[in-house]
Amino acid sequence: MNSRRHLAPSLVAATLLLLPLGAQAEKPGAPIEVSADSGRFEQDAGTGLYRGNVSLIQGDRKMYADTMELFTKDGELVRVEATGSPVRMEEGKELNAHANSLVYDVRARTLVLTGEAFVKHQDSTFEGAKVTYNLDSKRVDASGDGDQRVRLVIPAEKTPSNADSGADKNATVPATDNRQPAAEPSTP
């Protein structure tokens, strides 16, 4: 019973340390880990500012930036604003994105990338001055700016002739010895 009294303050302290990282996760229970060269969190304001080699990792989702600002409400992460040269985000092998700045709206589950924005989802790529990507619907909206136009690349559909099982069609196959043993000469 006495050990429970000593455990309670430790649990409260651990909970308070995790609040700056937010409670809303990509997957239920997936923690958010932020690391940087320097950081400041203002619990009353619900904001955190992290600078220098910033990384935010939550399950398969990873973000890297020079500067990252986190906004929380009632202990939940609601928005991330990041800048860098470039800001990078990846989610498993399905999504890879980079831009000069990125705003991640956690509740709407959208990314807004601006400044040489690039999103690669599966094998399709989207580029523009501004790219908005919805993580749920996989919808992409892109816009250009001045001379920078929007660019979309959709890969060719795999057909049976080019969707080989991964073997190189030009590879040489080692020859096998298919010769039959020589017949014994027959004697009269």
PDB file of C-alpha atoms in Angstrom:
ATOM      1  CA  MET A   1       0.000   0.000   0.000  1.00  0.00           C
ATOM      2  CA  ASN A   2       2.835   2.390   0.900  1.00  0.00           C
ATOM      3  CA  SER A   3       4.538   1.691  -2.446  1.00  0.00           C
ATOM      4  CA  ARG A   4       1.344   2.751  -4.251  1.00  0.00           C
ATOM      5  CA  ARG A   5       1.570   6.193  -2.633  1.00  0.00           C
ATOM      6  CA  HIS A   6       5.126   6.590  -3.959  1.00  0.00           C
ATOM      7  CA  LEU A   7       4.101   5.305  -7.393  1.00  0.00           C
ATOM      8  CA  ALA A   8       1.253   7.803  -7.849  1.00  0.00           C
ATOM      9  CA  PRO A   9       3.485  10.941  -8.053  1.00  0.00           C
ATOM     10  CA  SER A  10       5.750   9.136 -10.534  1.00  0.00           C
ATOM     11  CA  LEU A  11       2.793   8.296 -12.764  1.00  0.00           C
ATOM     12  CA  VAL A  12       1.539  11.891 -12.627  1.00  0.00           C
ATOM     13  CA  ALA A  13       5.006  13.180 -13.552  1.00  0.00           C
ATOM     14  CA  ALA A  14       5.285  10.703 -16.434  1.00  0.00           C
ATOM     15  CA  THR A  15       1.844  11.744 -17.706  1.00  0.00           C
ATOM     16  CA  LEU A  16       2.794  15.430 -17.576  1.00  0.00           C
ATOM     17  CA  LEU A  17       5.976  14.739 -19.540  1.00  0.00           C
ATOM     18  CA  LEU A  18       3.963  13.036 -22.279  1.00  0.00           C
ATOM     19  CA  LEU A  19       1.376  15.812 -22.613  1.00  0.00           C
ATOM     20  CA  PRO A  20       3.583  17.969 -24.845  1.00  0.00           C
ATOM     21  CA  LEU A  21       3.749  15.107 -27.301  1.00  0.00           C
ATOM     22  CA  GLY A  22      -0.014  14.865 -27.672  1.00  0.00           C
ATOM     23  CA  ALA A  23      -2.447  12.052 -27.129  1.00  0.00           C
ATOM     24  CA  GLN A  24      -4.035  11.683 -30.553  1.00  0.00           C
ATOM     25  CA  ALA A  25      -2.146   9.026 -32.410  1.00  0.00           C
ATOM     26  CA  GLU A  26      -2.078   7.699 -35.935  1.00  0.00           C
ATOM     27  CA  LYS A  27      -2.872   4.277 -34.510  1.00  0.00           C
ATOM     28  CA  PRO A  28      -4.540   3.896 -31.122  1.00  0.00           C
ATOM     29  CA  GLY A  29      -1.803   3.807 -28.533  1.00  0.00           C
ATOM     30  CA  ALA A  30       1.016   4.866 -30.885  1.00  0.00           C
ATOM     31  CA  PRO A  31       3.129   7.404 -28.975  1.00  0.00           C
ATOM     32  CA  ILE A  32       4.497  10.556 -30.572  1.00  0.00           C
ATOM     33  CA  GLU A  33       8.211  11.076 -30.080  1.00  0.00           C
ATOM     34  CA  VAL A  34       9.815  14.447 -30.790  1.00  0.00           C
ATOM     35  CA  SER A  35      13.546  15.075 -30.665  1.00  0.00           C
ATOM     36  CA  ALA A  36      15.520  18.205 -31.530  1.00  0.00           C
ATOM     37  CA  ASP A  37      18.633  20.185 -30.683  1.00  0.00           C
ATOM     38  CA  SER A  38      16.472  22.500 -28.545  1.00  0.00           C
ATOM     39  CA  GLY A  39      12.835  22.695 -27.531  1.00  0.00           C
ATOM     40  CA  ARG A  40      10.359  24.660 -25.467  1.00  0.00           C
ATOM     41  CA  PHE A  41       6.837  23.652 -24.488  1.00  0.00           C
ATOM     42  CA  GLU A  42       4.340  26.067 -22.956  1.00  0.00           C
ATOM     43  CA  GLN A  43       1.689  23.885 -21.386  1.00  0.00           C
ATOM     44  CA  ASP A  44      -0.749  26.730 -20.637  1.00  0.00           C
ATOM     45  CA  ALA A  45      -0.604  27.953 -24.233  1.00  0.00           C
ATOM     46  CA  GLY A  46      -0.563  24.394 -25.635  1.00  0.00           C
ATOM     47  CA  THR A  47       2.393  25.101 -27.931  1.00  0.00           C
ATOM     48  CA  GLY A  48       5.804  23.609 -28.377  1.00  0.00           C
ATOM     49  CA  LEU A  49       8.664  24.960 -30.474  1.00  0.00           C
ATOM     50  CA  TYR A  50      11.505  22.649 -31.472  1.00  0.00           C
ATOM     51  CA  ARG A  51      14.600  23.722 -33.427  1.00  0.00           C
ATOM     52  CA  GLY A  52      17.529  22.007 -35.089  1.00  0.00           C
ATOM     53  CA  ASN A  53      17.399  18.521 -36.614  1.00  0.00           C
ATOM     54  CA  VAL A  54      13.816  18.023 -35.479  1.00  0.00           C
ATOM     55  CA  SER A  55      12.204  14.639 -35.892  1.00  0.00           C
ATOM     56  CA  LEU A  56       8.661  13.602 -35.040  1.00  0.00           C
ATOM     57  CA  ILE A  57       7.923   9.885 -35.120  1.00  0.00           C
ATOM     58  CA  GLN A  58       4.519   8.272 -34.605  1.00  0.00           C
ATOM     59  CA  GLY A  59       4.187   4.674 -35.729  1.00  0.00           C
ATOM     60  CA  ASP A  60       5.065   4.548 -39.440  1.00  0.00           C
ATOM     61  CA  ARG A  61       4.746   8.340 -39.787  1.00  0.00           C
ATOM     62  CA  LYS A  62       8.034  10.255 -39.635  1.00  0.00           C
ATOM     63  CA  MET A  63       8.601  14.001 -40.083  1.00  0.00           C
ATOM     64  CA  TYR A  64      11.953  15.787 -40.259  1.00  0.00           C
ATOM     65  CA  ALA A  65      12.461  19.570 -40.236  1.00  0.00           C
ATOM     66  CA  ASP A  66      14.739  22.407 -39.210  1.00  0.00           C
ATOM     67  CA  THR A  67      11.958  23.955 -37.075  1.00  0.00           C
ATOM     68  CA  MET A  68       8.715  22.391 -35.882  1.00  0.00           C
ATOM     69  CA  GLU A  69       5.898  23.947 -33.890  1.00  0.00           C
ATOM     70  CA  LEU A  70       3.318  21.703 -32.195  1.00  0.00           C
ATOM     71  CA  PHE A  71      -0.131  22.854 -31.120  1.00  0.00           C
ATOM     72  CA  THR A  72      -2.178  20.921 -28.564  1.00  0.00           C
ATOM     73  CA  LYS A  73      -5.696  21.299 -27.227  1.00  0.00           C
ATOM     74  CA  ASP A  74      -6.821  19.490 -24.085  1.00  0.00           C
ATOM     75  CA  GLY A  75      -3.628  17.421 -24.190  1.00  0.00           C
ATOM     76  CA  GLU A  76      -4.130  16.273 -27.794  1.00  0.00           C
ATOM     77  CA  LEU A  77      -1.917  17.195 -30.719  1.00  0.00           C
ATOM     78  CA  VAL A  78      -4.058  19.135 -33.205  1.00  0.00           C
ATOM     79  CA  ARG A  79      -1.570  20.747 -35.622  1.00  0.00           C
ATOM     80  CA  VAL A  80       2.078  20.603 -36.628  1.00  0.00           C
ATOM     81  CA  GLU A  81       3.785  23.416 -38.558  1.00  0.00           C
ATOM     82  CA  ALA A  82       7.260  22.678 -39.886  1.00  0.00           C
ATOM     83  CA  THR A  83       9.851  24.483 -42.014  1.00  0.00           C
ATOM     84  CA  GLY A  84      13.114  23.290 -43.417  1.00  0.00           C
ATOM     85  CA  SER A  85      15.274  22.812 -46.397  1.00  0.00           C
ATOM     86  CA  PRO A  86      13.309  20.708 -47.008  1.00  0.00           C
ATOM     87  CA  VAL A  87      10.757  19.404 -44.535  1.00  0.00           C
ATOM     88  CA  ARG A  88      10.366  15.663 -45.146  1.00  0.00           C
ATOM     89  CA  MET A  89       7.584  13.272 -44.253  1.00  0.00           C
ATOM     90  CA  GLU A  90       7.211   9.579 -44.849  1.00  0.00           C
ATOM     91  CA  GLU A  91       4.595   7.065 -43.872  1.00  0.00           C
ATOM     92  CA  GLY A  92       5.812   3.530 -44.358  1.00  0.00           C
ATOM     93  CA  LYS A  93       6.576   2.767 -47.990  1.00  0.00           C
ATOM     94  CA  GLU A  94       3.278   4.249 -49.198  1.00  0.00           C
ATOM     95  CA  LEU A  95       3.932   7.987 -48.774  1.00  0.00           C
ATOM     96  CA  ASN A  96       6.976  10.205 -49.198  1.00  0.00           C
ATOM     97  CA  ALA A  97       6.676  14.004 -49.230  1.00  0.00           C
ATOM     98  CA  HIS A  98       8.891  17.065 -48.987  1.00  0.00           C
ATOM     99  CA  ALA A  99       8.562  20.857 -49.273  1.00  0.00           C
ATOM    100  CA  ASN A 100       9.907  24.088 -47.792  1.00  0.00           C
ATOM    101  CA  SER A 101       7.051  24.121 -45.276  1.00  0.00           C
ATOM    102  CA  LEU A 102       4.430  21.662 -44.104  1.00  0.00           C
ATOM    103  CA  VAL A 103       1.260  22.047 -42.043  1.00  0.00           C
ATOM    104  CA  TYR A 104      -0.275  18.857 -40.691  1.00  0.00           C
ATOM    105  CA  ASP A 105      -3.857  19.216 -39.425  1.00  0.00           C
ATOM    106  CA  VAL A 106      -4.242  16.158 -37.196  1.00  0.00           C
ATOM    107  CA  ARG A 107      -8.031  16.310 -36.871  1.00  0.00           C
ATOM    108  CA  ALA A 108      -8.675  16.863 -40.603  1.00  0.00           C
ATOM    109  CA  ARG A 109      -5.818  14.441 -41.399  1.00  0.00           C
ATOM    110  CA  THR A 110      -4.480  16.727 -44.111  1.00  0.00           C
ATOM    111  CA  LEU A 111      -1.020  17.858 -45.132  1.00  0.00           C
ATOM    112  CA  VAL A 112      -0.459  21.210 -46.805  1.00  0.00           C
ATOM    113  CA  LEU A 113       2.992  21.432 -48.379  1.00  0.00           C
ATOM    114  CA  THR A 114       4.226  24.726 -49.851  1.00  0.00           C
ATOM    115  CA  GLY A 115       7.375  25.740 -51.660  1.00  0.00           C
ATOM    116  CA  GLU A 116       8.632  23.156 -54.142  1.00  0.00           C
ATOM    117  CA  ALA A 117       6.097  20.668 -52.818  1.00  0.00           C
ATOM    118  CA  PHE A 118       6.430  17.009 -53.763  1.00  0.00           C
ATOM    119  CA  VAL A 119       4.247  14.043 -52.782  1.00  0.00           C
ATOM    120  CA  LYS A 120       4.823  10.453 -53.844  1.00  0.00           C
ATOM    121  CA  HIS A 121       1.995   8.089 -52.973  1.00  0.00           C
ATOM    122  CA  GLN A 122       2.685   4.491 -53.944  1.00  0.00           C
ATOM    123  CA  ASP A 123       4.137   5.039 -57.429  1.00  0.00           C
ATOM    124  CA  SER A 124       2.333   8.275 -58.407  1.00  0.00           C
ATOM    125  CA  THR A 125       4.040  11.654 -57.888  1.00  0.00           C
ATOM    126  CA  PHE A 126       2.547  15.117 -57.519  1.00  0.00           C
ATOM    127  CA  GLU A 127       4.537  18.357 -57.645  1.00  0.00           C
ATOM    128  CA  GLY A 128       3.644  22.038 -57.409  1.00  0.00           C
ATOM    129  CA  ALA A 129       4.130  25.238 -55.483  1.00  0.00           C
ATOM    130  CA  LYS A 130       1.423  23.989 -53.096  1.00  0.00           C
ATOM    131  CA  VAL A 131       0.156  20.442 -52.604  1.00  0.00           C
ATOM    132  CA  THR A 132      -2.668  19.482 -50.233  1.00  0.00           C
ATOM    133  CA  TYR A 133      -2.905  15.784 -49.398  1.00  0.00           C
ATOM    134  CA  ASN A 134      -5.681  14.040 -47.447  1.00  0.00           C
ATOM    135  CA  LEU A 135      -4.316  11.030 -45.560  1.00  0.00           C
ATOM    136  CA  ASP A 136      -7.702   9.263 -45.454  1.00  0.00           C
ATOM    137  CA  SER A 137      -9.103   9.767 -48.959  1.00  0.00           C
ATOM    138  CA  LYS A 138      -5.639  10.001 -50.612  1.00  0.00           C
ATOM    139  CA  ARG A 139      -6.938  13.043 -52.515  1.00  0.00           C
ATOM    140  CA  VAL A 140      -4.288  15.416 -53.818  1.00  0.00           C
ATOM    141  CA  ASP A 141      -4.883  19.052 -54.796  1.00  0.00           C
ATOM    142  CA  ALA A 142      -1.921  20.845 -56.376  1.00  0.00           C
ATOM    143  CA  SER A 143      -1.435  24.404 -57.595  1.00  0.00           C
ATOM    144  CA  GLY A 144       1.353  26.242 -59.345  1.00  0.00           C
ATOM    145  CA  ASP A 145       2.760  29.688 -58.747  1.00  0.00           C
ATOM    146  CA  GLY A 146       3.991  31.981 -61.500  1.00  0.00           C
ATOM    147  CA  ASP A 147       6.154  29.910 -63.824  1.00  0.00           C
ATOM    148  CA  GLN A 148       5.971  26.797 -61.653  1.00  0.00           C
ATOM    149  CA  ARG A 149       3.343  24.466 -63.038  1.00  0.00           C
ATOM    150  CA  VAL A 150       1.689  21.441 -61.488  1.00  0.00           C
ATOM    151  CA  ARG A 151       3.178  18.091 -62.463  1.00  0.00           C
ATOM    152  CA  LEU A 152       1.596  14.654 -62.041  1.00  0.00           C
ATOM    153  CA  VAL A 153       3.262  11.368 -62.968  1.00  0.00           C
ATOM    154  CA  ILE A 154       1.141   8.224 -63.051  1.00  0.00           C
ATOM    155  CA  PRO A 155       3.102   5.039 -63.676  1.00  0.00           C
ATOM    156  CA  ALA A 156       2.165   2.719 -66.516  1.00  0.00           C
ATOM    157  CA  GLU A 157      -0.160  -0.079 -65.509  1.00  0.00           C
ATOM    158  CA  LYS A 158       1.601  -3.369 -65.062  1.00  0.00           C
ATOM    159  CA  THR A 159       0.608  -5.921 -67.673  1.00  0.00           C
ATOM    160  CA  PRO A 160       1.365  -9.642 -67.715  1.00  0.00           C
ATOM    161  CA  SER A 161       4.191  -9.010 -70.191  1.00  0.00           C
ATOM    162  CA  ASN A 162       5.941  -6.417 -67.986  1.00  0.00           C
ATOM    163  CA  ALA A 163       4.776  -7.559 -64.552  1.00  0.00           C
ATOM    164  CA  ASP A 164       7.224 -10.425 -64.380  1.00  0.00           C
ATOM    165  CA  SER A 165       7.742 -12.147 -61.069  1.00  0.00           C
ATOM    166  CA  GLY A 166      10.853 -10.063 -60.541  1.00  0.00           C
ATOM    167  CA  ALA A 167      13.286 -12.157 -62.577  1.00  0.00           C
ATOM    168  CA  ASP A 168      15.462 -10.358 -65.079  1.00  0.00           C
ATOM    169  CA  LYS A 169      14.385 -11.440 -68.544  1.00  0.00           C
ATOM    170  CA  ASN A 170      17.875 -10.797 -69.905  1.00  0.00           C
ATOM    171  CA  ALA A 171      19.588 -12.910 -67.282  1.00  0.00           C
ATOM    172  CA  THR A 172      21.323 -15.988 -68.532  1.00  0.00           C
ATOM    173  CA  VAL A 173      20.248 -19.333 -67.206  1.00  0.00           C
ATOM    174  CA  PRO A 174      23.040 -21.786 -66.504  1.00  0.00           C
ATOM    175  CA  ALA A 175      23.073 -24.607 -69.007  1.00  0.00           C
ATOM    176  CA  THR A 176      22.211 -28.043 -67.720  1.00  0.00           C
ATOM    177  CA  ASP A 177      23.642 -31.238 -69.035  1.00  0.00           C
ATOM    178  CA  ASN A 178      20.684 -32.870 -70.783  1.00  0.00           C
ATOM    179  CA  ARG A 179      22.773 -35.358 -72.783  1.00  0.00           C
ATOM    180  CA  GLN A 180      21.718 -38.961 -72.713  1.00  0.00           C
ATOM    181  CA  PRO A 181      24.386 -41.475 -71.828  1.00  0.00           C
ATOM    182  CA  ALA A 182      25.985 -42.945 -74.914  1.00  0.00           C
ATOM    183  CA  ALA A 183      24.494 -46.274 -75.908  1.00  0.00           C
ATOM    184  CA  GLU A 184      26.669 -49.288 -75.481  1.00  0.00           C
ATOM    185  CA  PRO A 185      27.893 -50.517 -78.835  1.00  0.00           C
ATOM    186  CA  SER A 186      26.071 -53.665 -79.719  1.00  0.00           C
ATOM    187  CA  THR A 187      28.093 -56.725 -80.411  1.00  0.00           C
ATOM    188  CA  PRO A 188      26.985 -59.228 -83.065  1.00  0.00           C
TER     189      PRO A 188
END
